Coordinates of C-alpha atoms and ligand atoms in Angstrom, one line a residue:
M1 CA 0.0 0.0 0.0
R2 CA 2.8 2.4 1.0
F3 CA 4.6 1.4 -2.2
L4 CA 1.6 2.2 -4.4
K5 CA 1.1 5.5 -2.7
G6 CA 4.8 6.2 -3.2
M7 CA 4.5 5.3 -6.9
A8 CA 1.6 7.6 -7.4
L9 CA 3.4 10.4 -5.8
A10 CA 6.6 9.7 -7.8
C11 CA 4.6 9.9 -11.1
A12 CA 3.0 13.1 -9.8
V13 CA 6.4 14.7 -9.2
V14 CA 7.8 13.6 -12.6
G15 CA 4.6 14.7 -14.3
L16 CA 4.7 18.0 -12.4
L17 CA 8.2 18.8 -13.5
A18 CA 7.5 17.7 -17.1
M19 CA 4.2 19.7 -17.4
V20 CA 5.4 22.8 -15.7
G21 CA 8.4 24.2 -17.6
F22 CA 11.2 24.9 -15.2
A23 CA 11.0 28.6 -15.9
D24 CA 7.4 28.6 -14.6
F25 CA 8.4 28.2 -11.0
S26 CA 8.1 31.6 -9.3
G27 CA 8.0 33.3 -5.9
E28 CA 10.6 32.7 -3.3
L29 CA 12.7 29.9 -1.8
E30 CA 14.2 30.3 1.6
I31 CA 17.0 27.9 2.5
F32 CA 18.5 27.9 5.9
S33 CA 22.1 26.8 6.9
W34 CA 25.3 27.7 8.7
W35 CA 27.3 28.0 5.6
A36 CA 28.1 31.7 5.8
G37 CA 31.1 33.7 4.8
D38 CA 34.1 31.5 4.2
E39 CA 31.9 28.4 4.3
G40 CA 29.6 29.9 1.6
P41 CA 31.1 29.2 -1.9
A42 CA 29.9 25.6 -2.3
L43 CA 26.3 26.5 -1.3
E44 CA 26.5 29.6 -3.6
A45 CA 27.4 27.3 -6.5
L46 CA 24.2 25.3 -5.9
V47 CA 22.1 28.4 -5.6
S48 CA 23.5 29.6 -8.9
L49 CA 22.5 26.3 -10.6
Y50 CA 19.1 26.6 -9.1
N51 CA 18.8 30.2 -10.4
D52 CA 19.8 28.9 -13.9
N53 CA 17.0 26.3 -13.8
Y54 CA 14.4 28.5 -12.1
P55 CA 15.2 32.1 -13.0
N56 CA 11.9 33.4 -11.7
V57 CA 12.4 32.1 -8.2
E58 CA 14.1 34.5 -5.7
V59 CA 16.4 32.5 -3.5
I60 CA 16.8 33.8 0.0
N61 CA 20.0 32.3 1.3
A62 CA 19.5 32.6 5.1
T63 CA 22.6 31.7 7.0
V64 CA 23.6 32.0 10.7
T65 CA 27.3 31.9 11.0
G66 CA 29.1 29.5 13.4
G67 CA 30.9 26.3 12.7
S68 CA 29.0 23.0 13.0
G69 CA 25.8 24.9 13.4
V70 CA 26.4 26.1 17.0
N71 CA 24.3 29.2 16.5
A72 CA 22.1 28.1 13.5
K73 CA 20.5 25.2 15.3
A74 CA 19.2 27.5 18.1
V75 CA 17.9 30.0 15.6
L76 CA 16.2 27.2 13.6
K77 CA 14.6 25.9 16.8
T78 CA 13.1 29.3 17.6
R79 CA 11.9 29.7 14.0
M80 CA 10.4 26.2 13.8
L81 CA 8.6 26.5 17.2
G82 CA 7.4 30.0 16.3
G83 CA 5.9 29.0 13.0
D84 CA 8.4 30.9 10.9
V85 CA 9.4 27.8 9.0
P86 CA 12.1 28.1 6.2
D87 CA 11.4 26.2 3.0
S88 CA 14.4 23.9 3.5
F89 CA 17.1 23.6 6.1
Q90 CA 20.5 22.0 6.7
V91 CA 20.6 19.2 9.2
H92 CA 23.1 16.4 9.8
A93 CA 22.1 12.9 8.8
G94 CA 21.5 10.7 11.8
Q95 CA 20.1 11.4 15.2
E96 CA 20.4 15.2 14.7
L97 CA 17.5 14.9 12.2
I98 CA 15.6 11.8 13.5
G99 CA 15.8 12.6 17.2
T100 CA 14.5 16.1 16.8
W101 CA 12.3 17.3 13.9
V102 CA 11.3 13.8 12.8
I103 CA 10.2 12.6 16.3
A104 CA 8.4 15.9 16.7
D105 CA 6.5 15.2 13.4
R106 CA 7.6 18.4 11.8
M107 CA 9.1 17.0 8.5
E108 CA 7.6 15.8 5.3
D109 CA 8.3 12.3 4.1
L110 CA 10.5 12.5 1.0
T111 CA 10.2 8.9 -0.1
F112 CA 8.4 10.1 -3.3
L113 CA 11.6 12.0 -4.4
Y114 CA 13.8 8.9 -3.7
E115 CA 11.4 6.9 -5.9
A116 CA 11.1 9.5 -8.6
Y117 CA 14.8 10.0 -9.1
G118 CA 16.0 6.4 -8.5
W119 CA 17.9 7.5 -5.4
F120 CA 17.4 4.2 -3.7
N121 CA 20.0 2.9 -6.1
L122 CA 22.2 6.0 -6.1
F123 CA 22.8 6.7 -2.5
P124 CA 24.5 4.1 -0.2
S125 CA 21.8 2.1 1.6
D126 CA 23.5 2.6 5.0
L127 CA 23.2 6.4 4.5
I128 CA 19.5 6.1 3.5
E129 CA 18.9 4.2 6.7
L130 CA 20.3 7.1 8.7
L131 CA 17.9 9.4 7.0
G132 CA 14.9 7.2 7.5
T133 CA 12.5 5.6 10.0
E134 CA 9.9 3.0 9.3
D135 CA 7.5 5.9 8.4
G136 CA 9.6 7.6 5.8
I137 CA 12.8 9.2 4.6
W138 CA 13.3 12.7 5.9
S139 CA 16.0 14.5 4.1
V140 CA 18.3 14.5 1.1
P141 CA 22.1 14.1 1.7
V142 CA 24.3 16.5 -0.3
N143 CA 27.7 15.2 0.8
I144 CA 29.9 13.0 2.9
H145 CA 32.5 14.8 5.1
R146 CA 35.4 13.1 6.9
S147 CA 36.0 14.3 10.4
N148 CA 39.3 12.6 11.3
V149 CA 41.9 14.5 9.2
N150 CA 45.2 16.0 10.4
W151 CA 46.2 19.1 8.3
Y152 CA 49.7 20.5 8.0
I153 CA 52.0 22.5 5.8
P154 CA 54.7 20.2 4.3
A155 CA 57.2 22.9 3.9
N156 CA 56.9 23.9 7.6
L157 CA 57.2 20.3 8.8
E158 CA 60.4 20.0 6.8
T159 CA 61.8 23.2 8.3
W160 CA 61.0 22.0 11.8
G161 CA 62.4 18.5 11.0
V162 CA 59.2 16.6 11.9
E163 CA 56.7 14.3 10.1
A164 CA 53.0 14.0 10.6
P165 CA 52.5 11.6 13.4
T166 CA 50.8 8.2 12.8
S167 CA 49.9 7.7 16.4
W168 CA 49.2 9.9 19.4
D169 CA 52.3 8.5 21.1
E170 CA 54.4 9.8 18.2
F171 CA 52.6 13.2 18.5
L172 CA 53.4 13.3 22.2
A173 CA 57.1 12.5 21.4
I174 CA 57.5 15.4 19.0
A175 CA 55.3 17.9 20.7
P176 CA 57.8 19.2 23.3
G177 CA 60.4 19.9 20.6
L178 CA 57.9 21.9 18.6
E179 CA 56.9 23.8 21.7
A180 CA 60.5 24.6 22.5
K181 CA 60.7 26.2 19.1
G182 CA 57.7 28.4 20.0
I183 CA 55.3 26.4 17.8
V184 CA 51.9 25.2 19.0
P185 CA 51.9 21.5 18.3
L186 CA 48.1 21.2 17.8
A187 CA 45.8 24.2 16.9
L188 CA 42.4 24.1 18.6
A189 CA 39.4 26.4 18.3
Q190 CA 36.1 27.0 20.1
N191 CA 34.2 24.4 22.1
W192 CA 32.7 22.2 19.4
T193 CA 36.1 21.6 17.9
V194 CA 37.2 20.1 21.3
N195 CA 34.4 17.5 20.9
H196 CA 35.6 17.1 17.3
L197 CA 39.1 16.3 18.5
W198 CA 37.7 14.0 21.2
E199 CA 36.0 11.7 18.7
S200 CA 39.3 11.2 16.7
I201 CA 41.1 10.4 19.9
A202 CA 38.3 8.0 21.0
V203 CA 38.7 6.1 17.7
A204 CA 42.5 6.0 18.1
V205 CA 42.3 4.7 21.6
L206 CA 39.5 2.2 21.1
G207 CA 39.6 1.2 17.5
A208 CA 36.5 1.4 15.2
D209 CA 34.8 -1.6 16.7
K210 CA 34.9 -0.6 20.3
Y211 CA 34.1 3.0 19.3
A212 CA 30.9 1.7 17.7
Q213 CA 30.2 -0.2 20.9
L214 CA 30.1 3.0 22.9
W215 CA 27.1 4.1 20.8
D216 CA 25.2 0.8 20.8
G217 CA 25.7 0.6 24.6
T218 CA 27.8 -2.5 24.7
L219 CA 30.9 -0.7 25.9
A220 CA 30.4 1.4 29.0
F221 CA 31.8 5.0 29.0
D222 CA 33.2 4.3 32.5
S223 CA 35.0 1.1 31.5
A224 CA 38.8 1.0 31.6
D225 CA 38.7 1.7 27.8
G226 CA 36.4 4.6 28.3
V227 CA 38.7 6.1 31.0
A228 CA 41.7 5.6 28.7
I229 CA 40.2 8.0 26.1
W230 CA 40.1 10.9 28.6
A231 CA 43.5 10.1 29.9
M232 CA 45.0 10.4 26.4
F233 CA 42.8 13.5 25.7
D234 CA 44.3 15.1 28.8
Q235 CA 47.9 14.6 27.6
I236 CA 47.1 15.9 24.2
L237 CA 45.3 19.1 25.4
E238 CA 48.6 20.1 27.0
Y239 CA 49.9 20.9 23.6
T240 CA 47.1 23.1 22.3
N241 CA 46.8 26.9 22.2
D242 CA 45.5 28.7 25.3
D243 CA 43.2 31.0 23.3
A244 CA 41.3 28.1 21.7
S245 CA 37.9 29.0 23.0
S246 CA 38.0 32.4 21.3
L247 CA 38.9 31.1 17.8
S248 CA 36.7 29.9 14.9
W249 CA 37.7 26.7 13.2
Q250 CA 39.1 28.8 10.3
Q251 CA 41.3 30.7 12.7
A252 CA 42.8 27.4 14.0
T253 CA 43.4 26.4 10.4
D254 CA 45.1 29.8 9.8
M255 CA 47.5 29.1 12.7
V256 CA 48.7 26.0 10.7
V257 CA 48.9 27.9 7.5
N258 CA 50.9 30.8 8.9
G259 CA 53.3 28.6 10.8
Q260 CA 52.1 29.3 14.3
A261 CA 51.0 25.7 14.8
A262 CA 52.1 22.4 13.4
F263 CA 48.8 20.4 13.1
N264 CA 45.1 20.8 13.2
I265 CA 42.5 17.9 13.5
M266 CA 39.5 19.1 11.5
G267 CA 36.9 17.8 9.1
D268 CA 37.6 18.1 5.4
W269 CA 35.6 21.4 5.2
A270 CA 39.2 22.6 6.0
A271 CA 40.2 21.3 2.5
G272 CA 37.4 23.5 1.1
Y273 CA 38.7 26.5 3.1
L274 CA 42.4 25.9 2.2
T275 CA 41.7 25.4 -1.5
T276 CA 38.6 27.5 -2.3
T277 CA 39.1 30.4 0.1
L278 CA 42.9 30.5 0.6
E279 CA 43.7 29.2 -2.9
L280 CA 46.3 26.7 -1.7
E281 CA 47.1 23.7 -3.7
P282 CA 46.4 20.3 -2.1
A283 CA 49.4 17.9 -1.7
V284 CA 51.7 20.8 -2.5
D285 CA 50.9 23.8 -0.3
Y286 CA 49.1 21.8 2.3
G287 CA 49.1 18.1 3.3
W288 CA 46.9 15.8 5.3
V289 CA 46.8 12.3 6.8
A290 CA 44.3 10.5 8.9
S291 CA 44.3 11.8 12.5
P292 CA 46.9 9.9 14.6
G293 CA 46.0 6.3 15.2
T294 CA 42.9 6.3 12.8
D295 CA 44.4 5.3 9.5
G296 CA 41.9 3.0 7.8
V297 CA 39.0 4.4 9.6
F298 CA 36.8 7.1 8.1
I299 CA 34.8 9.1 10.7
A300 CA 31.9 10.2 8.6
L301 CA 29.1 12.7 8.7
S302 CA 26.7 14.0 6.1
D303 CA 25.0 17.3 5.5
S304 CA 21.4 17.0 4.3
F305 CA 18.4 19.2 3.7
G306 CA 14.8 18.5 4.6
L307 CA 11.3 19.8 3.8
P308 CA 9.6 21.0 7.0
Q309 CA 5.9 20.7 7.2
G310 CA 4.3 24.0 6.4
A311 CA 7.1 25.2 4.1
P312 CA 5.7 28.4 2.5
N313 CA 7.1 27.6 -0.9
R314 CA 6.8 23.9 -1.0
D315 CA 7.1 23.3 -4.8
N316 CA 10.2 25.5 -5.0
A317 CA 11.7 23.6 -2.1
I318 CA 11.0 20.2 -3.8
A319 CA 12.8 21.5 -6.8
W320 CA 15.7 22.5 -4.6
L321 CA 15.9 19.1 -3.0
A322 CA 15.8 17.5 -6.4
L323 CA 18.8 19.6 -7.5
L324 CA 20.6 18.9 -4.3
G325 CA 20.3 15.1 -4.8
S326 CA 21.2 15.3 -8.5
Q327 CA 24.7 14.3 -9.9
E328 CA 25.0 17.8 -11.3
G329 CA 24.2 19.5 -8.0
Q330 CA 26.5 17.2 -5.9
D331 CA 29.4 17.6 -8.3
A332 CA 29.0 21.4 -8.3
F333 CA 28.9 21.6 -4.5
N334 CA 31.4 19.1 -3.2
P335 CA 34.6 20.0 -5.1
L336 CA 34.3 23.4 -3.5
K337 CA 33.2 22.2 -0.1
G338 CA 36.0 19.7 0.5
S339 CA 33.5 16.9 0.8
I340 CA 32.7 14.1 -1.6
A341 CA 29.3 13.4 -3.1
A342 CA 26.9 11.2 -1.2
R343 CA 25.8 9.7 -4.6
T344 CA 27.8 6.7 -5.8
D345 CA 27.9 7.9 -9.4
S346 CA 29.9 11.1 -8.8
D347 CA 32.3 12.3 -11.5
L348 CA 35.7 12.2 -9.7
T349 CA 37.4 14.1 -12.5
K350 CA 35.7 17.2 -11.1
Y351 CA 37.5 16.7 -7.7
N352 CA 41.0 17.7 -6.7
V353 CA 43.6 15.2 -5.3
Y354 CA 42.2 15.6 -1.8
G355 CA 38.7 14.8 -2.9
Q356 CA 39.8 11.9 -4.9
S357 CA 41.8 10.5 -2.0
A358 CA 38.8 10.9 0.3
A359 CA 36.5 9.1 -2.2
A360 CA 39.0 6.2 -2.3
D361 CA 39.1 6.0 1.5
W362 CA 35.3 6.2 1.8
K363 CA 35.2 3.0 -0.3
S364 CA 37.9 1.1 1.4
D365 CA 38.0 2.3 5.1
T366 CA 36.0 1.1 8.0
I367 CA 33.2 3.7 8.6
A368 CA 32.7 5.2 12.0
G369 CA 30.0 7.8 12.9
S370 CA 30.9 11.3 14.1
L371 CA 29.6 12.4 17.5
A372 CA 30.3 16.1 17.1
H373 CA 28.3 16.2 13.9
G374 CA 25.1 14.5 14.6
F375 CA 25.7 11.0 13.3
A376 CA 26.5 8.8 16.4
A377 CA 24.3 9.9 19.3
N378 CA 21.0 11.7 19.9
E379 CA 20.7 15.4 20.7
G380 CA 20.0 14.8 24.4
F381 CA 23.4 13.0 24.7
M382 CA 25.1 15.7 22.6
N383 CA 23.8 18.5 24.8
D384 CA 24.7 16.6 28.0
F385 CA 28.1 15.8 26.6
A386 CA 28.9 19.5 26.4
T387 CA 28.5 19.6 30.2
V388 CA 30.7 16.5 30.6
M389 CA 33.3 18.2 28.5
E390 CA 33.1 21.2 30.8
I391 CA 33.6 18.9 33.8
F392 CA 36.7 17.5 32.2
L393 CA 38.2 20.8 31.2
A394 CA 37.7 22.1 34.8
S395 CA 38.8 18.9 36.6
R396 CA 41.1 17.1 34.1
D397 CA 40.0 14.0 36.0
P398 CA 39.6 11.0 33.5
V399 CA 37.8 8.7 36.0
Q400 CA 35.3 11.3 37.2
T401 CA 34.6 12.4 33.7
A402 CA 34.1 8.9 32.4
T403 CA 31.6 8.2 35.2
A404 CA 29.7 11.4 34.2
A405 CA 29.8 10.3 30.6
Q406 CA 28.3 6.9 31.5
A407 CA 25.5 8.6 33.5
I408 CA 24.5 10.8 30.6
A409 CA 24.6 7.8 28.2
L410 CA 22.1 5.9 30.4
Q411 CA 19.9 9.0 30.8
N412 CA 19.8 9.3 27.0
G413 CA 19.0 5.7 26.2
I414 CA 22.5 4.5 25.4
G415 CA 23.3 1.2 27.2
N416 CA 19.9 0.7 28.9
Ligands
GAL1 C1 29.9 20.6 10.1 C2 29.2 20.6 8.8 C3 30.2 20.9 7.7 C4 30.9 22.2 8.0 C5 31.4 22.2 9.5 C6 32.0 23.5 9.9 O1 29.0 20.3 11.1 O2 28.7 19.3 8.5 O3 29.6 21.0 6.5 O4 30.0 23.3 7.8 O5 30.4 21.9 10.4 O6 31.0 24.5 10.1

């Protein structure tokens, strides 16, 4: 029955787009995201494609600046609850979408688009699972980003006589020497980037299998393994910059570029920033390796857009989502963004050497889910984890923090 309903809707969409010439779409389209300023060029490329196809639609590109959506998510919440719904908004695939707006029944089921455009065969089925529940599929993924990347400037490392470390022990061995030269071993930025670093360290300490067990509740956060993550984290934080909390992620990347710092663990939106904004050449001007101890593991996250119920310009939003999921849309967006396409038929000749290497790793590596970017755990856990992180930064006590982490896991349905 659901299939027949889906088929009818799919025919309706295809029919609609065929009958109504593209140019006949009019009015506005408001899209909402945190891709502002330096983070904007990839989104602007998509908007420009949309404008080409639908010249009579005025696109309102509403952005709220702040890496990983720290500010945008709060603004979105106010708007959604206040009835001021954008036509489409950015949300991470995984619990960030399902555990919030889907549970609250605020999204439209997009199964009809997946059927109309053959996306069931064109997006990885594991990813579709993250975007769906038994009642529907709730957003369209535009990319895959990798979180566990260590960025550096090859010429600087050569001058300093060090190599990118393959383990945290190696990092801890070279860090004092860098510090003695007045170089910050590891550049860090505002709070969310601390969580971002934590997940890379957790994978390094535990390995991908045990890391996954944290999220399915079969490995306790206060086990010896869980405590070991915080103990390693503690040692590594010794070698980060003191002004981290006042820096954006781009400013931490800048520290590496201008030789103030040796390394920065950041998602591959940094490749977008380094190439698209700073115009540096990958593998020449800047280099990368998997964050220490995580070679062969790809900590993944995916940006997606959904259709909220009550979107004022629903047809325009559906056309937006169709473009976002298309090969043309994904291959216009991702080479600028530093991510790879979520689609499996992407044209890799359009990507630089970084993008091509990420695409190869995505195929061959073990996939782990990002905590900091909505993939691994629900919003309740994420919010409480911020408090746990504060406890740790104040106390630097691995056992006490691991105990607190286990308590919030249980409170949020992990390990019950
Ligand atoms: C992530 C998002 C990326 C990038 C990054 C920095 O959460 O998935 O696309 O925008 O934040 O803001």
